[in-house]
Tab-separated table of C-alpha atoms in Angstrom:
chain	number	residue	atom	x	y	z
A	1	ASP	CA	3.358	-10.737	11.212
A	2	ALA	CA	5.638	-12.483	9.306
A	3	LYS	CA	8.103	-10.891	6.745
A	4	THR	CA	8.001	-10.775	2.858
A	5	THR	CA	10.507	-10.950	0.511
A	6	GLN	CA	9.540	-9.857	-3.009
A	7	PRO	CA	11.584	-9.113	-6.068
A	8	THR	CA	12.044	-5.180	-6.349
A	9	SER	CA	10.809	-5.282	-10.089
A	10	MET	CA	9.360	-7.345	-12.960
A	11	ASP	CA	8.340	-6.792	-16.550
A	12	CYS	CA	6.041	-8.906	-19.014
A	13	ALA	CA	4.774	-8.525	-22.058
A	14	GLU	CA	1.109	-8.035	-22.850
A	15	GLY	CA	-1.152	-10.821	-23.319
A	16	ARG	CA	1.038	-13.005	-21.079
A	17	ALA	CA	1.261	-14.873	-17.715
A	18	ALA	CA	2.555	-12.022	-14.881
A	19	ASN	CA	4.023	-14.495	-12.109
A	20	LEU	CA	5.085	-12.594	-9.079
A	21	PRO	CA	7.106	-14.547	-6.469
A	22	CYS	CA	6.756	-13.934	-2.901
A	23	ASN	CA	8.978	-15.762	0.022
A	24	HIS	CA	7.484	-16.016	3.566
A	25	SER	CA	9.622	-18.593	5.523
A	26	THR	CA	8.443	-17.172	8.890
A	27	ILE	CA	4.882	-17.564	8.264
A	28	SER	CA	3.042	-18.943	11.393
A	29	GLY	CA	0.126	-21.572	10.719
A	30	ASN	CA	-2.851	-19.031	11.371
A	31	GLU	CA	-1.706	-16.258	9.125
A	32	TYR	CA	-3.067	-15.861	5.550
A	33	VAL	CA	-1.264	-14.390	2.345
A	34	TYR	CA	-2.787	-11.470	0.988
A	35	TRP	CA	-2.282	-9.943	-2.369
A	36	TYR	CA	-3.171	-6.125	-2.735
A	37	ARG	CA	-1.398	-3.940	-5.795
A	38	GLN	CA	-1.231	-0.219	-6.468
A	39	ILE	CA	-1.682	1.386	-9.320
A	40	HIS	CA	0.283	5.251	-9.623
A	41	SER	CA	-1.743	7.726	-7.507
A	42	GLN	CA	-4.379	5.534	-6.464
A	43	GLY	CA	-5.199	3.743	-3.477
A	44	PRO	CA	-4.121	-0.325	-2.833
A	45	GLN	CA	-6.709	-2.874	-4.351
A	46	TYR	CA	-7.471	-5.814	-2.898
A	47	ILE	CA	-6.512	-8.600	-5.334
A	48	ILE	CA	-6.733	-12.324	-3.603
A	49	HIS	CA	-5.828	-14.258	-0.413
A	50	GLY	CA	-5.336	-17.438	0.711
A	51	LEU	CA	-4.453	-19.781	3.670
A	52	LYS	CA	-3.330	-23.292	2.655
A	53	ASN	CA	-5.185	-24.101	-0.568
A	54	ASN	CA	-4.666	-22.385	-3.871
A	55	GLU	CA	-7.164	-19.754	-5.010
A	56	THR	CA	-8.425	-18.257	-7.731
A	57	ASN	CA	-10.989	-15.453	-8.378
A	58	GLU	CA	-11.773	-13.098	-11.689
A	59	MET	CA	-8.519	-11.331	-11.290
A	60	ALA	CA	-5.705	-13.751	-10.669
A	61	SER	CA	-4.320	-17.214	-8.961
A	62	LEU	CA	-2.348	-17.436	-6.012
A	63	ILE	CA	-0.346	-20.427	-5.737
A	64	ILE	CA	1.075	-21.295	-2.290
A	65	THR	CA	3.449	-23.993	-1.722
A	66	GLU	CA	2.954	-26.705	0.483
A	67	ASP	CA	5.136	-25.667	3.171
A	68	ARG	CA	3.549	-22.090	3.055
A	69	LYS	CA	6.884	-20.621	3.190
A	70	SER	CA	6.515	-19.081	-0.429
A	71	SER	CA	3.618	-18.034	-2.630
A	72	THR	CA	3.235	-16.951	-6.580
A	73	LEU	CA	0.165	-14.573	-7.720
A	74	ILE	CA	-0.759	-15.256	-11.534
A	75	LEU	CA	-2.162	-12.658	-13.789
A	76	PRO	CA	-3.072	-15.468	-16.739
A	77	HIS	CA	-3.321	-12.622	-19.363
A	78	ALA	CA	-1.367	-9.560	-18.503
A	79	THR	CA	-2.770	-6.095	-19.962
A	80	LEU	CA	-1.040	-2.728	-19.638
A	81	ARG	CA	-3.530	-1.798	-17.092
A	82	ASP	CA	-1.967	-4.423	-14.754
A	83	THR	CA	1.124	-2.031	-14.390
A	84	ALA	CA	1.337	-1.264	-10.816
A	85	VAL	CA	3.327	-2.069	-7.648
A	86	TYR	CA	2.275	-5.658	-6.202
A	87	TYR	CA	2.073	-5.815	-2.504
A	88	CYS	CA	2.166	-9.896	-0.923
A	89	ILE	CA	0.964	-9.423	2.739
A	90	VAL	CA	1.190	-12.007	5.707
A	91	ARG	CA	-1.043	-11.570	8.292
A	92	VAL	CA	-3.098	-13.101	10.940
A	93	ALA	CA	-6.607	-12.543	10.104
A	94	GLY	CA	-8.432	-9.339	11.801
A	95	TYR	CA	-4.690	-7.445	12.398
A	96	ILE	CA	-3.837	-4.885	10.231
A	97	PRO	CA	-1.798	-4.875	7.333
A	98	THR	CA	2.034	-3.298	7.033
A	99	PHE	CA	3.162	-2.116	3.585
A	100	GLY	CA	6.737	-3.256	2.454
A	101	ARG	CA	8.330	-1.568	-0.942
A	102	GLY	CA	6.231	-4.661	-3.655
A	103	THR	CA	7.164	-5.661	-6.659
A	104	SER	CA	6.997	-2.946	-9.629
A	105	LEU	CA	5.446	-4.990	-12.306
A	106	ILE	CA	5.844	-3.559	-15.816
A	107	VAL	CA	3.692	-4.915	-18.552
A	108	HIS	CA	5.248	-3.803	-22.143
A	109	PRO	CA	3.253	-4.164	-25.314
B	1	GLY	CA	-15.571	-6.479	-4.001
B	2	ALA	CA	-16.243	-3.729	-1.109
B	3	VAL	CA	-16.119	0.020	-2.034
B	4	VAL	CA	-14.639	2.798	0.148
B	5	SER	CA	-14.595	6.133	-1.140
B	6	GLN	CA	-12.676	9.319	-0.059
B	7	HIS	CA	-13.609	12.562	-0.346
B	8	PRO	CA	-11.894	14.807	-1.918
B	9	SER	CA	-9.508	13.354	-4.016
B	10	TRP	CA	-7.148	16.386	-4.066
B	11	VAL	CA	-7.289	19.728	-2.402
B	12	ILE	CA	-4.725	22.528	-2.196
B	13	CYS	CA	-4.733	24.835	1.245
B	14	LYS	CA	-3.140	27.321	2.358
B	15	SER	CA	-0.445	26.995	5.316
B	16	GLY	CA	-2.352	27.113	8.805
B	17	THR	CA	-5.580	25.778	7.945
B	18	SER	CA	-7.354	22.966	8.686
B	19	VAL	CA	-8.363	20.419	6.443
B	20	LYS	CA	-11.069	17.665	6.754
B	21	ILE	CA	-11.004	14.377	4.854
B	22	GLU	CA	-14.121	11.661	4.718
B	23	CYS	CA	-13.860	8.008	4.537
B	24	ARG	CA	-16.866	6.203	3.778
B	25	SER	CA	-17.565	2.417	3.297
B	26	LEU	CA	-20.269	2.005	0.634
B	27	ASP	CA	-21.803	-1.354	0.969
B	28	PHE	CA	-20.671	-2.599	4.152
B	29	GLN	CA	-20.312	-1.707	7.550
B	30	ALA	CA	-16.747	-1.076	9.074
B	31	THR	CA	-16.188	-1.203	12.517
B	32	THR	CA	-12.395	-0.770	11.999
B	33	MET	CA	-11.023	1.854	9.777
B	34	PHE	CA	-7.508	2.731	9.093
B	35	TRP	CA	-5.657	6.186	7.821
B	36	TYR	CA	-2.187	6.033	5.628
B	37	ARG	CA	0.172	8.157	4.295
B	38	GLN	CA	2.212	8.162	1.393
B	39	PHE	CA	5.212	10.299	0.580
B	40	PRO	CA	6.020	10.262	-3.022
B	41	LYS	CA	8.304	6.682	-4.071
B	42	GLN	CA	7.600	5.188	-0.701
B	43	SER	CA	5.428	2.239	0.420
B	44	LEU	CA	2.014	3.078	2.938
B	45	MET	CA	2.474	3.982	6.893
B	46	LEU	CA	-0.288	3.379	8.856
B	47	MET	CA	-0.971	6.727	11.140
B	48	ALA	CA	-3.978	5.271	13.127
B	49	THR	CA	-6.370	3.287	13.672
B	50	SER	CA	-10.089	4.228	14.234
B	51	ASN	CA	-12.671	2.089	15.825
B	52	GLU	CA	-16.665	3.209	15.891
B	53	GLY	CA	-17.321	5.127	18.719
B	54	SER	CA	-14.066	5.002	20.530
B	55	LYS	CA	-10.872	6.743	20.331
B	56	ALA	CA	-8.092	6.226	17.852
B	57	THR	CA	-5.005	4.835	18.164
B	58	TYR	CA	-2.087	6.448	16.597
B	59	GLU	CA	1.113	5.041	15.319
B	60	GLN	CA	4.320	6.250	17.192
B	61	GLY	CA	5.308	9.688	15.831
B	62	VAL	CA	1.890	10.337	14.747
B	63	GLU	CA	0.562	13.560	16.694
B	64	LYS	CA	-2.916	13.288	17.800
B	65	ASP	CA	-3.498	16.618	18.275
B	66	LYS	CA	-2.554	17.624	14.514
B	67	PHE	CA	-4.388	14.506	12.756
B	68	LEU	CA	-7.994	14.384	14.540
B	69	ILE	CA	-9.422	11.368	13.946
B	70	ASN	CA	-13.553	10.616	14.178
B	71	HIS	CA	-15.484	7.412	13.370
B	72	ALA	CA	-18.777	8.627	14.038
B	73	SER	CA	-20.744	5.665	12.320
B	74	LEU	CA	-19.620	2.184	10.933
B	75	THR	CA	-19.518	3.762	7.563
B	76	LEU	CA	-17.971	7.065	7.790
B	77	SER	CA	-14.239	8.125	9.337
B	78	THR	CA	-12.788	11.436	9.361
B	79	LEU	CA	-9.218	12.738	9.345
B	80	THR	CA	-8.570	16.226	9.613
B	81	VAL	CA	-5.337	17.634	9.151
B	82	THR	CA	-4.705	20.885	11.712
B	83	SER	CA	-3.201	24.095	11.343
B	84	ALA	CA	-1.561	22.195	7.953
B	85	HIS	CA	1.929	23.283	6.599
B	86	PRO	CA	4.389	22.477	3.749
B	87	GLU	CA	5.425	18.747	5.217
B	88	ASP	CA	1.989	17.671	5.625
B	89	SER	CA	1.604	17.751	1.845
B	90	SER	CA	0.912	13.921	1.245
B	91	PHE	CA	-1.719	11.373	-0.197
B	92	TYR	CA	-3.874	9.930	2.126
B	93	ILE	CA	-5.359	6.789	2.154
B	94	CYS	CA	-8.456	5.430	4.222
B	95	SER	CA	-8.803	1.484	5.259
B	96	ALA	CA	-11.889	0.120	5.776
B	97	ARG	CA	-11.911	-3.340	7.699
B	98	ASP	CA	-15.136	-6.020	6.677
B	99	GLY	CA	-15.144	-7.556	9.945
B	100	GLN	CA	-17.318	-10.376	8.349
B	101	GLY	CA	-17.197	-12.922	5.933
B	102	THR	CA	-13.405	-13.110	4.738
B	103	ASP	CA	-12.403	-9.841	6.819
B	104	THR	CA	-10.208	-8.305	4.307
B	105	GLN	CA	-9.444	-4.637	4.319
B	106	TYR	CA	-10.495	-2.330	1.195
B	107	PHE	CA	-9.131	0.794	0.409
B	108	GLY	CA	-10.389	4.204	-0.261
B	109	PRO	CA	-8.493	5.839	-3.839
B	110	GLY	CA	-6.905	8.312	-1.517
B	111	THR	CA	-6.783	12.160	-1.334
B	112	ARG	CA	-4.026	14.177	-2.309
B	113	LEU	CA	-3.200	17.076	0.435
B	114	THR	CA	-0.824	19.946	-0.916
B	115	VAL	CA	-0.495	22.712	1.487
B	116	LEU	CA	1.020	26.003	-0.011
């Protein structure tokens, strides 16, 4: 699996958009970008994933650069409940994900 | 999204006893399930991969005789921590792979094990 680089921590004001970056410069053509988050003392929650195109669902948007070497997860209107550790994982479909350190996002009032 | 449940959510046991943790995929069939362990302030670490009807594959450094995994059906996998000791105290999380559609992995809520 390609290695990813994420900032250790970020903060965001409640109601504002939270933009979480991820670098994956060694990504290969058949690898997907997955995002999960883990709220304290809970199991990871699947957020979104994509291959080439930008994706949007009820939770977030995923923007993947044209060269696929980086991506951004966007939470359009962050709430206090979005405070969590966010993991960007790059993997070929069918392989298990390995978890790095992720980004600790703190949403403040 | 798909739902994965775990039972119990927390357990406290005495040193030397065995503890069984169940993982169920509630609305999809999971041919593959995974067991992770997470120590405080650390990331998840994969312990083993479990395929329905076959023996589990353990990661390096994980004792197969201590952490018994059974995946008897497409919706249930169990992890038994045998002869538990205080150093086995951790947060155990299972994951089930939805092999159809998007091939996404969904995680259970985790089980907090405390060994006294």
